[in-house]
Short mmCIF file of C-alpha atoms and ligand atoms in Angstrom, two decimals:
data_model
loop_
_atom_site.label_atom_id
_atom_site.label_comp_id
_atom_site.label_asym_id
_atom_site.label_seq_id
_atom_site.Cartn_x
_atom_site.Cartn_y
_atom_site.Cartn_z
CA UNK A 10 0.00 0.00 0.00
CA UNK A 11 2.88 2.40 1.05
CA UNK A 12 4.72 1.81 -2.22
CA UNK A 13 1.74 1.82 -4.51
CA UNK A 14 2.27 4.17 -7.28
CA UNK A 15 -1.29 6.50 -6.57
CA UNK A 16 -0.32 6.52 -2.64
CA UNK A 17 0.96 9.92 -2.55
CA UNK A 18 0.57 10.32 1.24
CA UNK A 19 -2.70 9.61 1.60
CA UNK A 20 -4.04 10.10 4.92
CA UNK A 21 -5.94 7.00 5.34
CA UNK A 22 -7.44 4.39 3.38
CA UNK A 23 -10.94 2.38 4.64
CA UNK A 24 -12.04 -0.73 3.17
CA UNK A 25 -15.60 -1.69 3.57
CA UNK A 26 -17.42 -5.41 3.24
CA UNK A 27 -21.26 -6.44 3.89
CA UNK A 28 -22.07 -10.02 4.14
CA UNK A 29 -25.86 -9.16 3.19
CA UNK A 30 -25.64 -6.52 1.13
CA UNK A 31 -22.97 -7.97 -0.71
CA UNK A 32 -20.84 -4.22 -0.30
CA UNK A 33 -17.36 -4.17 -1.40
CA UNK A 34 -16.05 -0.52 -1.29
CA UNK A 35 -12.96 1.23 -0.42
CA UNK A 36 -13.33 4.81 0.67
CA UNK A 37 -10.06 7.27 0.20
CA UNK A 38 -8.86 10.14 2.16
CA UNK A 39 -6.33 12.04 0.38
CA UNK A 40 -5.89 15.21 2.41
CA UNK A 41 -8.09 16.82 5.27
CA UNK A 42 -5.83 20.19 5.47
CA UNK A 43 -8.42 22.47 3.95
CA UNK A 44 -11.04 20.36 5.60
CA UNK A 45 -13.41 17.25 5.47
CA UNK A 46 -12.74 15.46 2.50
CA UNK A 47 -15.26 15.76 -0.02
CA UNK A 48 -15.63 13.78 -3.76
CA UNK A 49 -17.98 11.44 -4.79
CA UNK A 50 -18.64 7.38 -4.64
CA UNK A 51 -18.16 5.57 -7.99
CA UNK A 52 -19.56 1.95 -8.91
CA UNK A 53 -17.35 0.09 -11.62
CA UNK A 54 -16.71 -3.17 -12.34
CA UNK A 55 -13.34 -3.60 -11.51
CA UNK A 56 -11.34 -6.44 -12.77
CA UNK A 57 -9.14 -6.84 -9.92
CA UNK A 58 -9.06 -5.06 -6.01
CA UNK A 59 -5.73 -3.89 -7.24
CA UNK A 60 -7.69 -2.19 -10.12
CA UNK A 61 -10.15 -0.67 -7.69
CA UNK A 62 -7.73 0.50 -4.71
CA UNK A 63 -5.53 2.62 -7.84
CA UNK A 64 -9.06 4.33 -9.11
CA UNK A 65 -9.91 5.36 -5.42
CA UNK A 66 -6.43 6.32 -4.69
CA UNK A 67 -6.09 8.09 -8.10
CA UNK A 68 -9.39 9.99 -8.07
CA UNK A 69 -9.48 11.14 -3.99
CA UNK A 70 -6.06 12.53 -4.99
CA UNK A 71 -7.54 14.44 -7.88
CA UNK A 72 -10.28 15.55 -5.53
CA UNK A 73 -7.87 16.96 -3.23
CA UNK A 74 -6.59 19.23 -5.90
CA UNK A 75 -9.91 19.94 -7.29
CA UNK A 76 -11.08 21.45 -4.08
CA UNK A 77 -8.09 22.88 -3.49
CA UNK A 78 -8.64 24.99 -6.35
CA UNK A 79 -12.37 25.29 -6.33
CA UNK A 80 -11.03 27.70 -3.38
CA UNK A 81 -13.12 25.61 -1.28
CA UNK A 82 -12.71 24.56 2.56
CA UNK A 83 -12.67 20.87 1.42
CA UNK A 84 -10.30 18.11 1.59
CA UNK A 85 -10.24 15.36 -0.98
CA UNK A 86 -11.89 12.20 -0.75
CA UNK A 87 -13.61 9.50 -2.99
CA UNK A 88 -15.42 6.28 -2.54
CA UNK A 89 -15.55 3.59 -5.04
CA UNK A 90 -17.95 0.37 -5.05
CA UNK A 91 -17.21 -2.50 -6.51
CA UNK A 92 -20.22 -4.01 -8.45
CA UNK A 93 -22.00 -3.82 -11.71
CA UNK A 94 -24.24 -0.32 -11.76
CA UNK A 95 -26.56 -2.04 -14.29
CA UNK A 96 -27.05 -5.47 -12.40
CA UNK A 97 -26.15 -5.44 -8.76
CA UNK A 98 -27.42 -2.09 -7.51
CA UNK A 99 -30.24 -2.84 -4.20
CA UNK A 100 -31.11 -0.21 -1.87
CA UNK A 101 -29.88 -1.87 1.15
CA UNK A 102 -26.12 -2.31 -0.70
CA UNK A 103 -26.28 1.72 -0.74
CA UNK A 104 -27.84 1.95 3.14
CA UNK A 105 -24.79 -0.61 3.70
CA UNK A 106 -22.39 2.08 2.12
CA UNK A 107 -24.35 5.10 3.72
CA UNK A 108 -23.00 3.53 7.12
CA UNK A 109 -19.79 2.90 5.82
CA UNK A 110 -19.64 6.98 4.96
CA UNK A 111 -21.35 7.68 8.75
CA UNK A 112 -18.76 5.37 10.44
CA UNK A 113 -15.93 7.76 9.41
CA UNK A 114 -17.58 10.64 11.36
CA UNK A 115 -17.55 13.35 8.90
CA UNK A 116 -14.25 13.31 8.03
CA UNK A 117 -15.48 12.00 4.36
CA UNK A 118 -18.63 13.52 2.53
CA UNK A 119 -19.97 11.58 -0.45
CA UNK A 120 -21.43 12.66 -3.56
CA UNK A 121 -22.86 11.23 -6.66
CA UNK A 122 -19.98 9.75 -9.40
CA UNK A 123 -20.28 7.57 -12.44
CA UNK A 124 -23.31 4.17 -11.53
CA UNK A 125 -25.03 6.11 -8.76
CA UNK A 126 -27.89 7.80 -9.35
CA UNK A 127 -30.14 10.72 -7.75
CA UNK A 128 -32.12 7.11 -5.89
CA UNK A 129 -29.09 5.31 -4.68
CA UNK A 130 -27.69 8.48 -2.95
CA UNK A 131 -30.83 8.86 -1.30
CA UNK A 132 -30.24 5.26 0.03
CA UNK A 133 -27.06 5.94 1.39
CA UNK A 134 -28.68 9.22 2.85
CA UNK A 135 -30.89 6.88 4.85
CA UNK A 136 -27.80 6.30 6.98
CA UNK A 137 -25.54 9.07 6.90
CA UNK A 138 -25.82 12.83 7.32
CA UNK A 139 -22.39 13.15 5.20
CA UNK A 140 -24.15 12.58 1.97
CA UNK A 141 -24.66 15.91 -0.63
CA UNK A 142 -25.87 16.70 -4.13
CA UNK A 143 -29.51 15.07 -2.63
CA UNK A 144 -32.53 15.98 -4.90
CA UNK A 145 -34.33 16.88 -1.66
CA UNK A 146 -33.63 17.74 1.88
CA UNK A 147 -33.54 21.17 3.54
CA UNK A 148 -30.32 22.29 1.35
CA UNK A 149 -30.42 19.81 -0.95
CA UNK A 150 -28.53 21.19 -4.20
CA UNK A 151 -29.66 18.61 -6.90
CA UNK A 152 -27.82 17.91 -9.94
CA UNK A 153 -24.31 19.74 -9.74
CA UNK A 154 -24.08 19.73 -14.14
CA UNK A 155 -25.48 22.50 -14.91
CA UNK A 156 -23.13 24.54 -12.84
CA UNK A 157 -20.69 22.30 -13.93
CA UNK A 158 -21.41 22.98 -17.56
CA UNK A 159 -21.65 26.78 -16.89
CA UNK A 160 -17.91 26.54 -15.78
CA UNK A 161 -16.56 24.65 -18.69
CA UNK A 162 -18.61 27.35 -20.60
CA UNK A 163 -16.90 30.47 -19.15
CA UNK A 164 -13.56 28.27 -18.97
CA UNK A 165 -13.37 27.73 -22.66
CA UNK A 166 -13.97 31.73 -22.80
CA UNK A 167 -11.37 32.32 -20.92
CA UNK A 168 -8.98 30.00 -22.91
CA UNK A 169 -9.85 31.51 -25.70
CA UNK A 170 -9.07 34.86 -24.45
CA UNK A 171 -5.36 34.16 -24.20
CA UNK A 172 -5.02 31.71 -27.78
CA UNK A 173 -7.38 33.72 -30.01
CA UNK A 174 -7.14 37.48 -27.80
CA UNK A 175 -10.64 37.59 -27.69
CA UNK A 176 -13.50 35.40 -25.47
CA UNK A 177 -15.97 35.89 -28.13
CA UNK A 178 -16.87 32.44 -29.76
CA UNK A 179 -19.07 33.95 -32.41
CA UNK A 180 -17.38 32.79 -35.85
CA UNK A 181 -15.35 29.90 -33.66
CA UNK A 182 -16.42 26.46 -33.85
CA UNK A 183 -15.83 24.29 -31.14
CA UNK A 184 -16.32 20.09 -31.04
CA UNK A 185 -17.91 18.74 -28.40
CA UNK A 186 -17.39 15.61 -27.15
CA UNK A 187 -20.43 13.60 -25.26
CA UNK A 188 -23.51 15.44 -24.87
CA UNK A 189 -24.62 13.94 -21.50
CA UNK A 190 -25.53 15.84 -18.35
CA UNK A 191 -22.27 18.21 -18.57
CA UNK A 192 -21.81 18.14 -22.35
CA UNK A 193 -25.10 19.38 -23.44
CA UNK A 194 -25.42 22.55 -21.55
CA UNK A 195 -21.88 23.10 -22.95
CA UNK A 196 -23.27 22.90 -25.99
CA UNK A 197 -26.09 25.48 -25.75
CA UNK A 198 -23.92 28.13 -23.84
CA UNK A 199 -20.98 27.93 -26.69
CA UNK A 200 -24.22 27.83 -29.55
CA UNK A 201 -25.79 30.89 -27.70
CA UNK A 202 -22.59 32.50 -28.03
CA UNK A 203 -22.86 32.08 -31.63
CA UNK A 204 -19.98 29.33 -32.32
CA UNK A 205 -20.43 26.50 -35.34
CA UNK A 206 -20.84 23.08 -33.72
CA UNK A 207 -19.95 20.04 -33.72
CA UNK A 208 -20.90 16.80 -31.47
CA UNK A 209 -20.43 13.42 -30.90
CA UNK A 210 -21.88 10.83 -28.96
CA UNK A 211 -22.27 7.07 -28.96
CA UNK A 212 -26.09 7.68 -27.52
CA UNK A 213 -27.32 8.73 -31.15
CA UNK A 214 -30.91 9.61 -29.23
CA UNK A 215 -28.83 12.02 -27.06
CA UNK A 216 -27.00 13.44 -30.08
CA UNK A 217 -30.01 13.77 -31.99
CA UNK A 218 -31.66 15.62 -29.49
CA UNK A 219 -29.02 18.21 -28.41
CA UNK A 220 -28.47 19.03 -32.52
CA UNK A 221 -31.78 19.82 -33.70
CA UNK A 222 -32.03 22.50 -30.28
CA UNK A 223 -28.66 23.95 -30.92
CA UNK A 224 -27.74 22.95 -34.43
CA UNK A 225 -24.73 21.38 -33.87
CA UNK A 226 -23.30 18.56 -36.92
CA UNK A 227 -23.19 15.28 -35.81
CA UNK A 228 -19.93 13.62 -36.64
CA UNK A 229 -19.49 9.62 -35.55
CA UNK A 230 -17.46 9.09 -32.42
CA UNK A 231 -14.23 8.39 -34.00
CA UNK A 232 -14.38 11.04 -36.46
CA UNK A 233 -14.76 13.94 -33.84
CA UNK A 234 -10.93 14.82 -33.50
CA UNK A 235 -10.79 15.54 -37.66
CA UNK A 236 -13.19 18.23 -37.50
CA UNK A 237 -12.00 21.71 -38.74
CA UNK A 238 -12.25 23.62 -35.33
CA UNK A 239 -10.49 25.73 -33.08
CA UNK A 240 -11.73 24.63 -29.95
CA UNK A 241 -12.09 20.78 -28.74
CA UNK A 242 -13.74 20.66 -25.57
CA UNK A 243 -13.94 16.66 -24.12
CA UNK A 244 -16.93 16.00 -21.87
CA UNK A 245 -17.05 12.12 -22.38
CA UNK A 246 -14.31 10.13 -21.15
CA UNK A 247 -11.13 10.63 -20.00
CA UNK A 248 -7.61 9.98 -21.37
CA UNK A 249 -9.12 11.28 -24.95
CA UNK A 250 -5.74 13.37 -25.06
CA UNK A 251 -3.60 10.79 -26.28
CA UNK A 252 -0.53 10.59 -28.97
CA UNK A 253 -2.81 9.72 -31.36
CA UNK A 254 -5.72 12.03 -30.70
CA UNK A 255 -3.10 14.78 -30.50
CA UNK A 256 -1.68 13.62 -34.29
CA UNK A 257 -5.56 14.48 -35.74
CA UNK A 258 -6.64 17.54 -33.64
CA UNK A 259 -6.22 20.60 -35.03
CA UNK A 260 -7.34 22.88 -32.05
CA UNK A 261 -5.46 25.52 -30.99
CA UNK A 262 -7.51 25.34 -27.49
CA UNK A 263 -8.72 22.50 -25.28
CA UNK A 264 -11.41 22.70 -22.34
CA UNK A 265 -13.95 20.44 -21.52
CA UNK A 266 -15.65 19.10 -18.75
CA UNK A 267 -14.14 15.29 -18.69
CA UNK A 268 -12.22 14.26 -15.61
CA UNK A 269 -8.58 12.81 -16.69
CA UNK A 270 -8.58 14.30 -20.21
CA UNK A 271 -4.77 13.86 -20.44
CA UNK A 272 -3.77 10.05 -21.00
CA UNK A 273 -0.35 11.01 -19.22
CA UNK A 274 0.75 13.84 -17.85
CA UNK A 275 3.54 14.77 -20.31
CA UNK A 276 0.91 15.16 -23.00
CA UNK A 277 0.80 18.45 -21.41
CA UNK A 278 4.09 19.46 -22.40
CA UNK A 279 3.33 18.18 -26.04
CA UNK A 280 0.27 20.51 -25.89
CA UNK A 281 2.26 23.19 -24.97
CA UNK A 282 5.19 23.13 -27.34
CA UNK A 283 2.63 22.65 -30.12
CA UNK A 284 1.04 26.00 -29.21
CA UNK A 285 -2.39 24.44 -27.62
CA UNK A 286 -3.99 25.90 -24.69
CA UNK A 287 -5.30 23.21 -22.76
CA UNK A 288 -7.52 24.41 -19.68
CA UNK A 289 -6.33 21.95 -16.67
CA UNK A 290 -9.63 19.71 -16.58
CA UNK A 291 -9.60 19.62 -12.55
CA UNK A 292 -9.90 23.67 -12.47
CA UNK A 293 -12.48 24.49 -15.33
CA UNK A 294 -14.33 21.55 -14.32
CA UNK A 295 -14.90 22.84 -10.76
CA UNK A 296 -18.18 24.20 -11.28
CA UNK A 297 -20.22 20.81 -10.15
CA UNK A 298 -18.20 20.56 -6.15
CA UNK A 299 -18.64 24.22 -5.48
CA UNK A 300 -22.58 23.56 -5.80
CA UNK A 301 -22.37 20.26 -3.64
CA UNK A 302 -20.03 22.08 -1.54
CA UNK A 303 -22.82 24.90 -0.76
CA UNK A 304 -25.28 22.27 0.43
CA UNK A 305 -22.59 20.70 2.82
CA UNK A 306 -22.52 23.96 4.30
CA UNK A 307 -26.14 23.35 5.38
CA UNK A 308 -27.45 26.54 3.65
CA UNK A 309 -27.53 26.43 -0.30
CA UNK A 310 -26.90 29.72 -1.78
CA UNK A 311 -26.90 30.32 -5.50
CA UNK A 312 -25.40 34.05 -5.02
CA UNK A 313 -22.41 31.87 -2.84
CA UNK A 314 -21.81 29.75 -5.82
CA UNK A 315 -22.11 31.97 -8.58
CA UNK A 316 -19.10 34.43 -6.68
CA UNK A 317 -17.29 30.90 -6.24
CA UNK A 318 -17.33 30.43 -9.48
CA UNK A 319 -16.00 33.80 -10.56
CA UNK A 320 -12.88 33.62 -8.41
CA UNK A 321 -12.21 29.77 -9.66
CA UNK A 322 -12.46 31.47 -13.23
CA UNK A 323 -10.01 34.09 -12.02
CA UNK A 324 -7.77 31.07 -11.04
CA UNK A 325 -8.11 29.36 -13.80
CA UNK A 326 -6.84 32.27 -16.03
CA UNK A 327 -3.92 32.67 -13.25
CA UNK A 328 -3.04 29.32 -14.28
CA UNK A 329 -3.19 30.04 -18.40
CA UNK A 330 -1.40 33.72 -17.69
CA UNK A 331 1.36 31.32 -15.67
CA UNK A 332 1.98 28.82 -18.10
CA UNK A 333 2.19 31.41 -21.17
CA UNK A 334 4.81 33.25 -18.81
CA UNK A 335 6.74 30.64 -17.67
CA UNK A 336 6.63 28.05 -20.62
CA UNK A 337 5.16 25.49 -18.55
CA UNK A 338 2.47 23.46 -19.48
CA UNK A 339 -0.71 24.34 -17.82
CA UNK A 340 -1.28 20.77 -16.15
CA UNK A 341 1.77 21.38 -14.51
CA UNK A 342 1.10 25.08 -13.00
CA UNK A 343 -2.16 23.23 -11.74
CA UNK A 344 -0.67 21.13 -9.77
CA UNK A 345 2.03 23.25 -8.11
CA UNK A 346 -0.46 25.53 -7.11
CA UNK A 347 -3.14 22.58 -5.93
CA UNK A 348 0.37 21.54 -4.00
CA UNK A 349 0.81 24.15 -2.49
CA UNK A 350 -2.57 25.16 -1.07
CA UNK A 351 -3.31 21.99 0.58
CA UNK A 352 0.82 22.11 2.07
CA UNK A 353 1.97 19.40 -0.14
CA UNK A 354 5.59 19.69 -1.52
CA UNK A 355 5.79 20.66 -5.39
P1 NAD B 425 -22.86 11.65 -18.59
O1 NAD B 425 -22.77 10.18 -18.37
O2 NAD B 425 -24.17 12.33 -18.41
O3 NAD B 425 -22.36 12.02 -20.06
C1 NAD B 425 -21.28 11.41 -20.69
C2 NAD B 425 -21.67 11.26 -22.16
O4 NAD B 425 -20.53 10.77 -22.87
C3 NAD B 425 -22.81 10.25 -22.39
O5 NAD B 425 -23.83 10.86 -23.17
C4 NAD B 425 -22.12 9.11 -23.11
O6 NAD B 425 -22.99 8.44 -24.03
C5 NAD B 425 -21.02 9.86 -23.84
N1 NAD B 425 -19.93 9.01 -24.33
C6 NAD B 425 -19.46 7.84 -23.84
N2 NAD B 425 -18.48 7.37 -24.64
C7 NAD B 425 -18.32 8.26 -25.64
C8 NAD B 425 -17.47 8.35 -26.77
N3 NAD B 425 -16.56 7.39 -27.03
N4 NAD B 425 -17.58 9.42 -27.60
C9 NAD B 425 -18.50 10.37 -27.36
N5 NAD B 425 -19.34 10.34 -26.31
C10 NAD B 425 -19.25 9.30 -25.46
O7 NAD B 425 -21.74 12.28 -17.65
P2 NAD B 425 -21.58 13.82 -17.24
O8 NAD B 425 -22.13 13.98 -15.86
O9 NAD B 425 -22.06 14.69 -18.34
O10 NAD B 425 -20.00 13.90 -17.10
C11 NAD B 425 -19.18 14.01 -18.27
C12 NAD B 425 -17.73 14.08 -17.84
O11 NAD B 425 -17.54 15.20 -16.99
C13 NAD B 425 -17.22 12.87 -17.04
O12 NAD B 425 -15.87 12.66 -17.35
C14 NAD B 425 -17.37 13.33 -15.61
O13 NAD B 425 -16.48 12.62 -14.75
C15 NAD B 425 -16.99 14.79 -15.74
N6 NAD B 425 -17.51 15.65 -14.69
C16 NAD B 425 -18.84 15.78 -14.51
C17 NAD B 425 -19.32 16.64 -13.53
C18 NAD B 425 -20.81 16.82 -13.29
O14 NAD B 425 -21.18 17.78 -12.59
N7 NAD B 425 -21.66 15.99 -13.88
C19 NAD B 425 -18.43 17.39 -12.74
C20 NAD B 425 -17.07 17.26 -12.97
C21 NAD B 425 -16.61 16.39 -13.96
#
């Protein structure tokens, strides 16, 4: 555990089991400097524990940094279950992992991630009072996308600022891949702003949908990176900037919503030297926390997350303004400064 590559001094690492429920889950606490950790529970299939102890380890580090510079008073956490979201969620499995996050005190909050939905939070809520992003309650804050969305929207702005030396997108046209909860509204702020689209999807009903109410072209899957465009902005999957994504694209900016969007981290450098602005995903993608952070204050505000999201814009553009000074890829200022608010060494 000590040695394992995604340790980086975490501060503790639970696992959880339940005979009846049939719970596996491992539950990992990065860093409570700014505060309780905070990041959501994921279900996957894993195909080994070795497989699902790096993803928790991996992605509570990420939320550390993520919090860090969402600005908020949040540590980084994340859960992960093991299991099949299609075929082994029950209600009792997510009560059984709502005691799990209630065991720990507080020092872990949990959230929704990838195979949980608005229901099996609610579950877990049964048991917990560290459970946020709730559809109801007395400051329950819903569905953090939207916000989410309206950060990647302003973030791509931003980008563009600094590549093109102008935020406008009218006359731009940006790809946009995956039009799920995150990617849609993406796509109606950047075609309100009057920017040619184009999407992808592998949920053609989805795709469908989100072009005849914006009219953005639908391209196949594969075929997103070959589009003429100036701005890519990934809100699928991550690890979509690869070698060989990077050999078709031809933006000049990326900035999407996707967690992980770099398959390793030195694709930032390769970015860089090839005169792309790439918008760290863990900053412009900060949007969704800061909403489920408001409700684990106990008292949702909208005005609170709205002058949140300002100053993590602000940041963000600290972080483009650095790199272009500097000559250091963006991914890279990111984490220095993610270091060095939650007292990490660079
Ligand atoms: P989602 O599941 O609603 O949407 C993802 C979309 O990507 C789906 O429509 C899916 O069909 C599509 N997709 C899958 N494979 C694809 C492929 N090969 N090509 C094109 N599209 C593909 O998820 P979401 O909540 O919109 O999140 C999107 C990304 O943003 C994820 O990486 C997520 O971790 C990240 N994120 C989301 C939030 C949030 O508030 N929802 C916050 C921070 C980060």
């Amino acid at each position: 555990m000590f040695d394992h590559p995604s340790f980086d001094s975490h501060e503790d690492v639970h696992v959880f089991h339940d005979e009846p429920s049939g719970l596996r889950a491992i539950i990992a606490i990065h860093s409570t400097a700014l505060g309780p950790a905070a990041g959501g529970c994921r279900m996957w299939n894993y195909a080994s524990d070795e497989a699902m102890l790096t993803d928790a380890l991996r992605l509570s580090q990420g939320m550390s940094y993520k919090n860090a510079m969402a600005g908020l008073e949040l540590g980084g956490g994340k859960a992960v279950i093991w299991g099949n979201s299609h075929t082994d969620k029950t209600p009792e499995l997510f009560r059984a992992f709502g005691r799990a996050v209630e065991h720990l005190q507080g020092r872990y909050w949990t959230a929704e991630d990838v195979g949980l939905s608005p229901a099996d939070l609610a579950a877990a809520a049964e048991e917990t009072s560290y459970a946020a992003g709730l559809e109801n309650g007395a400051a329950a804050s819903g569905d953090p996308s939207p916000v989410t969305a309206l950060g990647v929207y302003r973030g791509i702005c931003e980008t563009a600022k600094r590549a093109f030396g102008s935020p406008d997108l009218s006359g731009k046209t940006v790809a946009v891949q995956g039009v799920g909860h995150v990617g849609s509204d993406v796509c109606r702020h950047v075609a309100k702003a009057g920017a040619k689209l184009y999407a992808s999807d592998v949920n053609t009903a989805a795709l469908e949908r989100i072009s005849k109410e914006t009219g953005a072209i639908i391209v196949a899957p594969d075929e997103i990176y070959d589009q003429p465009m100036d701005i890519f902005s990934p809100n699928a999957l991550g690890a979509t900037i690869n070698d060989e994504s990077f050999s078709r694209l031809g933006a000049k900016v990326i900035a999407g919503g996707a967690n992980n969007q770099l398959a390793s981290a030195d694709m930032g450098e390769k970015l860089r030297k090839a005169g792309v602005l790439y918008a760290p995903d863990y900053v412009i993608n900060g949007g969704g926390i800061i909403n489920v952070a408001a409700e684990i204050s106990g008292a949702y505000s909208r005005t609170w997350v709205d002058g949140k999201l300002d100053v993590l814009m602000q940041t963000l553009g600290d972080v483009l303004d650095e790199s272009l000074s500097e000559g250091m890829p963006t991914n890279l200022v990111a984490d220095r400064i993610a270091k060095a608010r939650i007292g990490r060494s660079a």
